[in-house]
Amino acid sequence: MEPGSNKSSSRSSSSFRSQHGCTNCRRSRVKCDEQKPICTRCWQKDLPCRTLFRLKWESTYRDRGIAFGRSKSNRSPPDQRKSSTGAPERSSPFPEDTTWLAVPPVQPWTFVNNDTRFMQRLYVEEQGCAKPHLLPAVDARTALGELGPREPASALSMSPPSSDQLIGIKEAILQNLQSPLSLFPSLDGLGNQVLFDYYMNQICPRTVQSPLSMSPFASVILPYCVSAPPTVLQAIQALAACHWSQSDSRYSELSLRLKARVLNGLRHRINTHPQDIVTKDPEILVVMMFLCLYDIVDDCNQQWIIHLQGAKDIIRLRRRQQIASKGGNHDVQQDPVSSFTELFFAFQDVMGRTACGKAELFGSTYWGEEDTTINPWMGCSPALVSILFSIMDLSRSRQDIISEEGHEMFNARAAALINRLKCIKQESEIDGDNQVIQKIAELKRVTSIVYLNCALYGMTPSDSITKTYVRRILKDIVELLAMEPSCQVVWPLFVAAVELDPLDFAITLDPDTGKMTDGRRLVLELLMKMGRSSVSSVTRARVVIEQVWKSRDFCLSRSSRDKPSLTDLNDWEEFVMPVSDALSLA
């Protein structure tokens, strides 16, 4: 066969090649039938059949002078298209009369995000420059007062400063830039400043019921931290690391180390300066408040009650000392930090006792019956807390009633508390917070009615009144979390969950749509959603709720028993109190 025939046959065979043939057929220069998942030829020869796709660029085809896709081919090859200078001419997408501007040189000082190290390196590189960048137009030596007496302005304008003078000016400016005044000087030696930022940006906003409200942990505690001892700042860092460790386990070990330092510092302060216990300095109470919050966030273990009891003893000693120094005058003025720490411990005591029913540690003097102004941190007014305080006291005295007169007095006091709950009108001081804060205060008022019925009248989850209120509470919590996910409504959700009827599997939250949902599933979803933006013990509250549900399921056969007498254990005392010890619900 002649050589020419070989070329013609290969040319004819290549013209019949498929566009999407496999690699084996392309390598053998035969047509591929493109059968999937394996072509016929590869199947017969037992070869792996693969198809490779290559990206084709129009510019590459244009440079080679061949057609790209269905476009017309360039007849003349690129080496034949010459410019007037004899060099190959390339087609440009820009017009011929385009005016090109010179690109300005980009220097390090072009960028805004500079720091002192970057500026120092810049100055070192420009030591020989007569007019350095970033220097003010005035005499910097005179402005800083560090390089000798003032010289006339004409002297500077007539002759440029020498290189030694420039170096001195630069060093003076850098020294001034590198030593700014710190807002919290004690943090410079403690380290872990990111934890203090986490406290301000993540914890403080979570301690109020509405984002428009100012948290006392920021408005009261942060100004005190400007001059506070290092132990207070370490306590803040320990709390921040503990809260952060709930989502990032890398901070668990750091939080424990910081807590150990705070405990050692507090123990050393009390041992070396025992007189500070009765002084007006709020450092000890502030440190104990943050240690209490630490233990509440850390799965709400029993330790926070110890800090609560210690704070009660210290506050009582200070009150006694202050009254004695005032000549028996009980009207003692407190500084804002001490007032807030005492309010913190008293509110934790009241809300925790609603679940466990223990004796109070702090008295009722903190709660004014006529003060209906909503506290943004508590989410309700002191008047409502005073009603809760009275409900718990009356519930504790219920089992000691032995006479008819005692029964009548008990019923009269309970009816008075019901009337106070129905008539109380809580108001917010902040106009912009009305929509959220008013809903939260009203929600806690309704929850107090449920708690009163269960603690004083022995109502159970199967009662129609309890069912109505529980459904209303759950509906309001869903609406509130939709409006503001960070609102703190742990106590209303806890009361509604433990008083949820075990046989009430379907709850209608939206009457318009008629959508039904399971009550227990809804509670667990709300707890999960609330746990992402809460500083309270949501995890421990869920454990207690699940234990109450198990106990109720085990005792379903007794749900139709006769109503207990006034002195018998009621539903709340039988199912909720035994498993709610040391539970924080504030």
Coordinates of C-alpha atoms in Angstrom, one line a residue:
M1 CA 0.0 0.0 0.0
E2 CA 1.3 3.4 -0.9
P3 CA 2.1 5.9 1.7
G4 CA -0.5 8.3 0.3
S5 CA -3.3 5.8 0.8
N6 CA -2.4 5.6 4.5
K7 CA -2.9 9.3 5.0
S8 CA -6.2 9.3 3.2
S9 CA -7.5 6.4 5.3
S10 CA -6.5 8.0 8.5
R11 CA -8.0 11.3 7.4
S12 CA -11.2 9.5 6.5
S13 CA -11.4 7.6 9.8
S14 CA -10.7 10.8 11.8
S15 CA -13.6 12.5 10.1
F16 CA -15.9 9.9 11.5
R17 CA -14.7 10.3 15.1
S18 CA -17.5 11.2 17.6
Q19 CA -17.3 14.5 19.5
H20 CA -17.8 12.9 22.9
G21 CA -16.0 9.6 22.5
C22 CA -14.1 7.8 25.2
T23 CA -10.4 8.2 25.7
N24 CA -9.6 4.6 24.4
C25 CA -11.4 5.2 21.1
R26 CA -9.8 8.6 20.7
R27 CA -6.3 7.2 21.4
S28 CA -6.9 4.5 18.7
R29 CA -8.4 7.0 16.3
V30 CA -11.7 5.1 15.8
K31 CA -15.2 6.1 16.1
C32 CA -16.8 5.6 19.6
D33 CA -20.5 4.6 19.7
E34 CA -20.8 6.5 23.0
Q35 CA -22.8 3.8 24.7
K36 CA -23.2 4.4 28.5
P37 CA -21.9 3.4 31.0
I38 CA -19.4 1.7 28.7
C39 CA -19.0 1.8 24.9
T40 CA -19.1 -1.3 22.8
R41 CA -15.4 -1.4 21.9
C42 CA -14.3 -1.0 25.6
W43 CA -16.8 -3.7 26.6
Q44 CA -15.4 -6.1 24.0
K45 CA -11.8 -5.4 25.0
D46 CA -12.6 -5.3 28.8
L47 CA -11.2 -1.8 29.0
P48 CA -12.1 1.0 31.5
C49 CA -14.3 3.4 29.6
R50 CA -13.8 7.1 30.5
T51 CA -14.7 10.3 28.8
L52 CA -12.7 13.5 29.5
F53 CA -14.1 16.9 29.0
R54 CA -11.7 19.7 28.2
L55 CA -12.4 23.4 28.5
K56 CA -11.8 25.4 25.3
W57 CA -11.1 29.1 25.3
E58 CA -11.9 31.4 22.4
S59 CA -8.8 33.4 22.8
T60 CA -6.6 30.3 22.3
Y61 CA -8.4 29.5 19.1
R62 CA -8.2 33.1 17.9
D63 CA -4.4 33.2 18.5
R64 CA -4.1 30.0 16.4
G65 CA -6.2 31.4 13.6
I66 CA -8.8 28.7 13.7
A67 CA -12.5 28.8 14.2
F68 CA -14.0 28.5 17.7
G69 CA -17.4 26.7 17.7
R70 CA -19.6 27.9 14.9
S71 CA -17.8 31.2 14.3
K72 CA -15.9 31.8 11.1
S73 CA -12.2 30.9 11.0
N74 CA -9.5 33.6 10.7
R75 CA -8.1 33.0 7.2
S76 CA -4.7 34.4 7.9
P77 CA -2.6 32.8 10.5
P78 CA -1.5 35.1 13.4
D79 CA 2.1 35.3 12.2
Q80 CA 1.0 36.9 8.9
R81 CA -1.0 39.8 10.6
K82 CA 1.7 42.3 11.1
S83 CA 1.5 45.8 12.5
S84 CA 3.2 48.9 11.0
T85 CA 6.3 48.2 13.0
G86 CA 6.6 44.6 11.7
A87 CA 5.6 42.9 14.9
P88 CA 2.6 40.6 15.1
E89 CA -0.5 42.5 15.8
R90 CA -3.0 41.2 18.4
S91 CA -6.6 42.1 18.4
S92 CA -7.7 44.3 21.3
P93 CA -11.2 44.6 22.7
F94 CA -10.5 48.3 23.5
P95 CA -11.0 51.2 21.0
E96 CA -7.9 52.6 19.3
D97 CA -8.4 56.0 20.8
T98 CA -8.3 54.7 24.4
T99 CA -6.3 56.9 26.8
W100 CA -4.3 54.8 29.3
L101 CA -3.6 56.4 32.7
A102 CA -0.5 55.5 34.7
V103 CA -1.2 53.2 37.7
P104 CA -0.1 55.1 40.9
P105 CA 2.4 53.2 43.0
V106 CA 0.8 51.4 45.9
Q107 CA 2.7 52.1 49.1
P108 CA 2.2 50.5 52.6
W109 CA 0.6 53.7 53.9
T110 CA -2.1 53.6 51.3
F111 CA -4.2 51.3 53.4
V112 CA -6.2 52.5 56.4
N113 CA -5.9 49.5 58.7
N114 CA -2.5 50.3 60.2
D115 CA -1.1 49.5 63.6
T116 CA 1.9 50.8 65.6
R117 CA 4.2 48.1 64.4
F118 CA 3.3 48.8 60.8
M119 CA 3.9 52.5 61.3
Q120 CA 7.2 51.8 63.0
R121 CA 8.5 49.7 60.1
L122 CA 7.3 52.5 57.7
Y123 CA 9.3 55.1 59.6
V124 CA 12.4 53.0 59.7
E125 CA 12.2 52.5 56.0
E126 CA 11.9 56.3 55.4
Q127 CA 14.7 57.5 57.7
G128 CA 16.4 59.3 54.9
C129 CA 13.3 61.1 53.6
A130 CA 13.1 64.9 54.1
K131 CA 9.3 65.1 54.3
P132 CA 8.1 61.9 56.1
H133 CA 4.5 60.8 55.7
L134 CA 2.0 60.9 58.5
L135 CA 3.7 63.7 60.3
P136 CA 1.6 66.8 61.2
A137 CA 2.3 70.1 59.7
V138 CA 3.1 71.7 63.1
D139 CA 6.3 71.2 65.0
A140 CA 5.8 67.7 66.5
R141 CA 8.7 68.2 68.9
T142 CA 7.0 71.2 70.5
A143 CA 3.7 69.5 70.6
L144 CA 5.1 66.5 72.5
G145 CA 7.3 68.6 74.7
E146 CA 10.1 66.1 74.7
L147 CA 12.8 67.5 72.3
G148 CA 13.9 70.7 73.9
P149 CA 12.6 74.3 73.8
R150 CA 10.3 75.7 71.1
E151 CA 11.9 77.1 68.0
P152 CA 10.5 79.8 65.7
A153 CA 8.2 78.6 63.0
S154 CA 10.3 80.4 60.4
A155 CA 13.4 78.4 61.2
L156 CA 11.5 75.2 60.4
S157 CA 10.1 76.6 57.2
M158 CA 13.4 78.0 56.0
S159 CA 15.5 74.8 56.6
P160 CA 14.3 71.2 56.7
P161 CA 15.1 69.3 59.9
S162 CA 18.1 67.0 59.9
S163 CA 17.9 63.2 59.8
D164 CA 18.7 63.0 63.6
Q165 CA 15.9 65.4 64.4
L166 CA 13.5 63.4 62.2
I167 CA 14.4 60.2 64.0
G168 CA 13.8 61.9 67.3
I169 CA 10.4 63.1 66.2
K170 CA 9.4 59.7 64.9
E171 CA 10.5 58.0 68.1
A172 CA 8.5 60.5 70.2
I173 CA 5.4 60.0 68.1
L174 CA 5.7 56.2 68.3
Q175 CA 6.2 56.3 72.0
N176 CA 3.0 58.4 72.3
L177 CA 1.1 55.9 70.0
Q178 CA 2.3 52.8 71.7
S179 CA 1.3 53.8 75.3
P180 CA -2.4 54.8 75.2
L181 CA -4.4 55.0 78.4
S182 CA -6.3 51.7 79.0
L183 CA -9.9 51.9 80.1
F184 CA -9.3 48.9 82.4
P185 CA -5.7 49.1 83.5
S186 CA -5.8 45.8 85.5
L187 CA -6.5 43.9 82.3
D188 CA -3.0 44.6 80.9
G189 CA -1.4 42.3 83.4
L190 CA -4.1 39.7 83.5
G191 CA -4.3 38.8 79.8
N192 CA -7.2 37.0 78.1
Q193 CA -8.7 40.3 77.1
V194 CA -10.9 38.5 74.6
L195 CA -12.9 37.1 77.5
F196 CA -13.7 40.6 78.7
D197 CA -14.9 41.5 75.2
Y198 CA -17.1 38.4 75.3
Y199 CA -18.6 39.4 78.6
M200 CA -19.5 42.9 77.2
N201 CA -20.8 41.7 73.8
Q202 CA -22.3 38.3 74.5
I203 CA -23.2 38.0 78.2
C204 CA -24.4 41.5 79.1
P205 CA -27.0 41.6 76.3
R206 CA -28.3 38.2 77.4
T207 CA -29.0 39.4 81.0
V208 CA -31.9 41.7 80.1
Q209 CA -35.4 40.9 78.8
S210 CA -35.2 43.2 75.8
P211 CA -32.4 44.4 73.5
L212 CA -33.4 48.0 74.0
S213 CA -32.9 47.8 77.8
M214 CA -29.5 48.5 79.4
S215 CA -28.2 45.6 81.4
P216 CA -27.0 46.5 85.0
F217 CA -24.1 44.1 84.3
A218 CA -22.9 46.7 81.9
S219 CA -24.3 50.0 83.2
V220 CA -23.5 49.3 86.9
I221 CA -20.7 46.7 86.9
L222 CA -18.5 48.0 84.0
P223 CA -18.0 51.5 85.5
Y224 CA -17.0 49.9 88.7
C225 CA -14.5 47.7 86.9
V226 CA -12.5 50.8 85.8
S227 CA -11.1 51.0 89.4
A228 CA -11.8 47.5 90.5
P229 CA -9.1 45.1 91.8
P230 CA -7.8 42.3 89.5
T231 CA -9.9 39.7 91.3
V232 CA -13.2 41.3 90.0
L233 CA -11.9 41.2 86.4
Q234 CA -10.7 37.6 86.8
A235 CA -14.2 36.7 88.0
I236 CA -15.7 38.3 84.9
Q237 CA -13.3 36.4 82.7
A238 CA -14.0 33.2 84.5
L239 CA -17.8 33.7 83.9
A240 CA -17.1 34.5 80.2
A241 CA -14.9 31.4 79.7
C242 CA -17.5 29.2 81.4
H243 CA -20.4 30.5 79.2
W244 CA -18.2 30.3 76.1
S245 CA -17.2 26.7 77.0
Q246 CA -20.9 25.7 76.5
S247 CA -20.4 26.1 72.8
D248 CA -16.6 25.7 72.5
S249 CA -15.0 23.1 74.8
R250 CA -11.6 24.6 74.4
Y251 CA -12.5 27.2 77.1
S252 CA -13.4 24.6 79.7
E253 CA -10.0 24.2 81.2
L254 CA -9.3 28.0 81.1
S255 CA -12.6 28.7 82.9
L256 CA -11.6 26.3 85.7
R257 CA -8.2 27.8 86.1
L258 CA -9.7 31.3 86.3
K259 CA -12.3 30.2 88.8
A260 CA -9.5 28.7 91.0
R261 CA -7.6 32.0 90.9
V262 CA -10.7 33.9 91.9
L263 CA -11.5 31.6 94.8
N264 CA -7.9 31.9 96.0
G265 CA -8.0 35.6 95.8
L266 CA -11.3 35.9 97.6
R267 CA -10.1 33.5 100.4
H268 CA -6.8 35.5 100.7
R269 CA -8.8 38.8 100.9
I270 CA -11.1 37.5 103.7
N271 CA -8.2 36.0 105.7
T272 CA -5.8 38.9 105.5
H273 CA -8.4 41.7 105.8
P274 CA -11.4 40.3 107.7
Q275 CA -12.6 43.9 108.4
D276 CA -13.5 44.3 104.7
I277 CA -16.5 42.0 105.2
V278 CA -18.4 44.8 107.0
T279 CA -17.1 47.7 105.0
K280 CA -18.9 49.5 102.2
D281 CA -16.5 48.2 99.5
P282 CA -18.6 46.0 97.2
E283 CA -15.7 44.0 95.9
I284 CA -16.4 40.8 97.9
L285 CA -20.1 40.9 97.0
V286 CA -19.4 41.4 93.3
V287 CA -16.9 38.5 93.2
M288 CA -19.4 36.3 94.9
M289 CA -22.1 37.4 92.5
F290 CA -20.0 36.3 89.5
L291 CA -19.0 33.0 91.2
C292 CA -22.7 32.4 91.8
L293 CA -23.5 33.1 88.1
Y294 CA -20.5 30.8 87.1
D295 CA -22.0 27.9 89.0
I296 CA -25.5 28.6 87.6
V297 CA -24.1 28.5 84.0
D298 CA -22.0 25.5 84.8
D299 CA -25.0 23.1 84.9
C300 CA -26.5 24.8 88.0
N301 CA -24.7 22.7 90.6
Q302 CA -25.2 23.0 94.3
Q303 CA -22.3 25.5 94.7
W304 CA -24.3 28.6 93.8
I305 CA -26.5 28.1 96.9
I306 CA -23.3 28.3 99.0
H307 CA -22.4 31.7 97.5
L308 CA -26.0 32.8 98.1
Q309 CA -25.9 31.8 101.7
G310 CA -22.5 33.5 102.2
A311 CA -23.8 36.7 100.5
K312 CA -26.8 36.7 102.9
D313 CA -24.5 36.6 106.0
I314 CA -22.2 39.3 104.6
I315 CA -25.2 41.6 103.7
R316 CA -26.8 41.0 107.1
L317 CA -23.5 42.0 108.9
R318 CA -23.1 45.1 106.7
R319 CA -26.6 46.2 107.3
R320 CA -26.2 45.8 111.1
Q321 CA -22.9 47.7 111.0
Q322 CA -24.3 50.5 108.9
I323 CA -27.4 50.9 111.2
A324 CA -25.2 51.0 114.2
S325 CA -23.0 53.7 112.7
K326 CA -26.1 55.7 111.8
G327 CA -27.4 55.6 115.4
G328 CA -30.1 53.1 114.8
N329 CA -31.4 54.7 111.6
H330 CA -32.6 51.9 109.3
D331 CA -32.7 54.2 106.3
V332 CA -29.3 53.4 104.9
Q333 CA -28.2 54.6 101.5
Q334 CA -26.4 52.1 99.3
D335 CA -24.1 52.7 96.4
P336 CA -25.4 51.4 93.0
V337 CA -23.0 48.4 92.9
S338 CA -24.0 47.1 96.3
S339 CA -27.7 47.8 95.6
F340 CA -27.6 45.7 92.5
T341 CA -25.6 42.8 94.0
E342 CA -28.1 42.6 96.9
L343 CA -31.0 42.7 94.4
F344 CA -29.3 39.9 92.4
F345 CA -29.0 37.6 95.4
A346 CA -32.5 38.4 96.6
F347 CA -34.2 37.8 93.2
Q348 CA -32.2 34.5 92.8
D349 CA -33.5 33.4 96.2
V350 CA -37.2 34.2 95.4
M351 CA -37.3 32.6 92.0
G352 CA -35.4 29.5 93.1
R353 CA -37.7 29.0 96.1
T354 CA -40.8 28.9 93.8
A355 CA -39.6 25.4 92.7
C356 CA -38.1 23.8 95.8
G357 CA -40.2 25.6 98.5
K358 CA -37.3 26.0 100.9
A359 CA -37.2 28.7 103.6
E360 CA -36.2 32.2 102.4
L361 CA -32.7 33.6 102.9
F362 CA -33.5 37.2 102.0
G363 CA -36.5 39.0 103.5
S364 CA -39.3 40.9 101.8
T365 CA -37.7 44.3 102.3
Y366 CA -36.4 44.3 98.8
W367 CA -39.8 44.2 97.2
G368 CA -42.1 47.1 97.4
E369 CA -45.8 46.3 97.2
E370 CA -46.6 49.6 95.4
D371 CA -43.6 49.6 93.0
T372 CA -45.1 48.5 89.7
T373 CA -42.3 49.7 87.5
I374 CA -40.8 46.8 85.4
N375 CA -37.2 46.1 86.1
P376 CA -35.5 45.3 82.8
W377 CA -33.2 42.7 84.4
M378 CA -36.0 40.9 86.3
G379 CA -38.6 41.2 83.6
C380 CA -41.3 42.2 86.1
S381 CA -42.0 44.7 88.8
P382 CA -41.0 44.4 92.5
A383 CA -44.7 44.4 93.3
L384 CA -45.1 41.1 91.4
V385 CA -42.1 39.6 93.2
S386 CA -43.6 40.6 96.5
I387 CA -46.8 38.7 95.6
L388 CA -44.7 35.6 94.8
F389 CA -42.9 36.0 98.1
S390 CA -46.3 36.1 99.9
I391 CA -47.5 33.0 98.0
M392 CA -44.5 31.0 99.1
D393 CA -44.9 32.1 102.7
L394 CA -48.6 31.2 102.8
S395 CA -47.9 27.9 101.1
R396 CA -45.3 27.0 103.8
S397 CA -47.8 27.8 106.5
R398 CA -50.6 25.7 105.0
Q399 CA -49.7 22.4 106.6
D400 CA -49.6 23.9 110.0
I401 CA -53.3 24.9 109.9
I402 CA -55.3 22.9 112.5
S403 CA -58.3 25.1 113.3
E404 CA -61.3 26.4 111.4
E405 CA -60.1 29.9 112.0
G406 CA -56.8 29.1 110.4
H407 CA -58.6 27.7 107.4
E408 CA -60.7 30.9 107.0
M409 CA -57.6 33.1 107.4
F410 CA -55.8 31.1 104.8
N411 CA -58.6 31.4 102.3
A412 CA -58.9 35.1 102.9
R413 CA -55.2 35.7 102.4
A414 CA -55.2 33.5 99.2
A415 CA -58.2 35.4 97.8
A416 CA -56.4 38.7 98.5
L417 CA -53.3 37.5 96.6
I418 CA -55.6 36.4 93.7
N419 CA -57.1 39.9 93.6
R420 CA -53.7 41.6 93.7
L421 CA -52.5 39.5 90.7
K422 CA -55.7 40.3 88.7
C423 CA -55.5 44.1 89.5
I424 CA -51.7 44.7 89.2
K425 CA -50.7 46.8 86.2
Q426 CA -47.0 46.8 85.5
E427 CA -45.5 49.6 83.5
S428 CA -42.2 50.1 81.7
E429 CA -40.0 53.2 82.1
I430 CA -38.6 52.9 78.5
D431 CA -41.0 53.8 75.7
G432 CA -39.3 51.8 73.0
D433 CA -39.4 48.6 75.2
N434 CA -43.1 48.5 75.7
Q435 CA -44.0 45.8 73.1
V436 CA -41.5 43.2 74.4
I437 CA -41.1 44.1 78.1
Q438 CA -44.8 44.5 78.6
K439 CA -45.4 41.1 77.1
I440 CA -42.8 39.5 79.4
A441 CA -44.2 41.2 82.5
E442 CA -47.8 40.1 81.6
L443 CA -46.5 36.6 80.9
K444 CA -45.0 36.4 84.4
R445 CA -48.2 37.7 85.9
V446 CA -50.2 34.9 84.3
T447 CA -47.6 32.4 85.3
S448 CA -47.9 33.6 88.9
I449 CA -51.6 32.8 88.8
V450 CA -50.9 29.2 87.7
Y451 CA -48.3 28.9 90.5
L452 CA -50.7 30.3 93.1
N453 CA -53.5 27.8 92.1
C454 CA -51.0 24.9 92.3
A455 CA -49.2 26.0 95.5
L456 CA -52.3 27.1 97.5
Y457 CA -55.3 25.4 96.0
G458 CA -53.7 22.1 94.9
M459 CA -54.8 22.3 91.3
T460 CA -53.4 19.7 88.9
P461 CA -52.6 19.6 85.2
S462 CA -55.8 17.9 84.4
D463 CA -57.9 20.8 85.7
S464 CA -59.5 22.9 83.0
I465 CA -58.2 26.2 84.5
T466 CA -54.7 24.9 84.5
K467 CA -54.9 23.7 80.9
T468 CA -56.2 27.1 79.7
Y469 CA -53.4 29.0 81.4
V470 CA -50.7 26.6 80.3
R471 CA -51.7 26.8 76.7
R472 CA -51.8 30.6 76.9
I473 CA -48.3 30.7 78.5
L474 CA -46.9 28.4 75.8
K475 CA -48.5 30.5 73.0
D476 CA -47.1 33.8 74.5
I477 CA -43.6 32.2 74.8
V478 CA -43.6 31.2 71.1
E479 CA -44.6 34.7 70.1
L480 CA -42.0 36.3 72.3
L481 CA -39.2 34.1 71.0
A482 CA -40.3 34.9 67.5
M483 CA -40.0 38.7 68.3
E484 CA -36.8 38.5 70.4
P485 CA -34.9 35.2 70.6
S486 CA -32.8 36.4 73.5
C487 CA -35.6 37.2 76.0
Q488 CA -35.3 35.4 79.3
V489 CA -38.6 33.5 80.1
V490 CA -37.2 30.4 81.8
W491 CA -39.5 30.6 84.8
P492 CA -42.8 30.8 82.8
L493 CA -41.7 27.9 80.6
F494 CA -40.7 25.8 83.6
V495 CA -44.1 26.4 85.3
A496 CA -46.0 25.6 82.1
A497 CA -43.9 22.5 81.4
V498 CA -44.3 20.9 84.9
E499 CA -48.0 21.6 84.9
L500 CA -48.6 20.3 81.4
D501 CA -51.2 17.6 81.2
P502 CA -49.6 14.2 80.2
L503 CA -52.7 13.3 78.2
D504 CA -52.8 16.6 76.4
F505 CA -51.0 15.5 73.3
A506 CA -52.3 18.2 70.9
I507 CA -52.1 22.0 71.6
T508 CA -53.5 24.6 69.2
L509 CA -51.1 27.6 69.1
D510 CA -52.7 29.4 66.2
P511 CA -56.6 29.4 66.1
D512 CA -56.6 30.9 62.6
T513 CA -54.7 28.0 61.0
G514 CA -55.7 25.3 63.5
K515 CA -52.2 23.9 63.5
M516 CA -51.8 21.3 66.3
T517 CA -48.6 20.4 68.0
D518 CA -47.6 18.1 70.9
G519 CA -47.1 19.9 74.1
R520 CA -44.0 18.1 75.4
R521 CA -42.3 18.4 72.0
L522 CA -43.1 22.1 71.9
V523 CA -41.5 22.6 75.4
L524 CA -38.3 20.7 74.4
E525 CA -38.1 22.8 71.2
L526 CA -38.5 26.0 73.2
L527 CA -35.9 25.0 75.7
M528 CA -33.4 24.2 73.0
K529 CA -34.0 27.6 71.3
M530 CA -33.8 29.4 74.6
G531 CA -30.6 27.6 75.6
R532 CA -28.7 29.2 72.7
S533 CA -29.1 32.7 74.1
S534 CA -29.5 32.4 77.8
V535 CA -27.3 32.9 80.9
S536 CA -29.6 30.9 83.1
S537 CA -29.7 27.2 83.9
V538 CA -31.7 26.0 80.9
T539 CA -30.0 22.6 80.8
R540 CA -30.8 21.9 84.5
A541 CA -34.4 23.1 84.0
R542 CA -34.8 20.6 81.2
V543 CA -33.5 17.7 83.5
V544 CA -36.0 18.7 86.2
I545 CA -38.9 18.9 83.7
E546 CA -38.2 15.5 82.3
Q547 CA -38.1 14.0 85.8
V548 CA -41.5 15.5 86.6
W549 CA -42.9 14.1 83.3
K550 CA -41.6 10.6 84.2
S551 CA -43.1 10.8 87.7
R552 CA -46.5 12.0 86.3
D553 CA -46.5 9.2 83.7
F554 CA -45.8 6.6 86.4
C555 CA -48.7 8.0 88.5
L556 CA -51.4 8.4 85.7
S557 CA -53.6 5.8 87.4
R558 CA -54.0 8.2 90.3
S559 CA -55.0 11.2 88.2
S560 CA -58.7 10.7 89.1
R561 CA -58.3 10.4 92.8
D562 CA -60.2 12.6 95.3
K563 CA -59.0 16.2 95.8
P564 CA -56.6 16.3 98.8
S565 CA -57.4 18.3 101.8
L566 CA -55.8 21.6 102.6
T567 CA -53.1 20.1 104.8
D568 CA -52.2 17.2 102.5
L569 CA -49.4 17.4 99.9
N570 CA -50.6 19.1 96.8
D571 CA -49.6 18.4 93.2
W572 CA -46.7 20.8 93.2
E573 CA -45.2 19.5 96.5
E574 CA -45.6 15.9 95.3
F575 CA -44.1 16.1 91.8
V576 CA -42.0 19.3 91.5
M577 CA -40.4 20.1 94.8
P578 CA -38.6 16.8 95.4
V579 CA -36.5 17.2 92.2
S580 CA -36.1 21.0 92.1
D581 CA -33.5 21.5 94.8
A582 CA -30.9 24.2 94.0
L583 CA -32.6 25.1 90.7
S584 CA -32.1 28.7 89.5
L585 CA -35.1 30.2 87.6
A586 CA -34.2 33.9 87.7

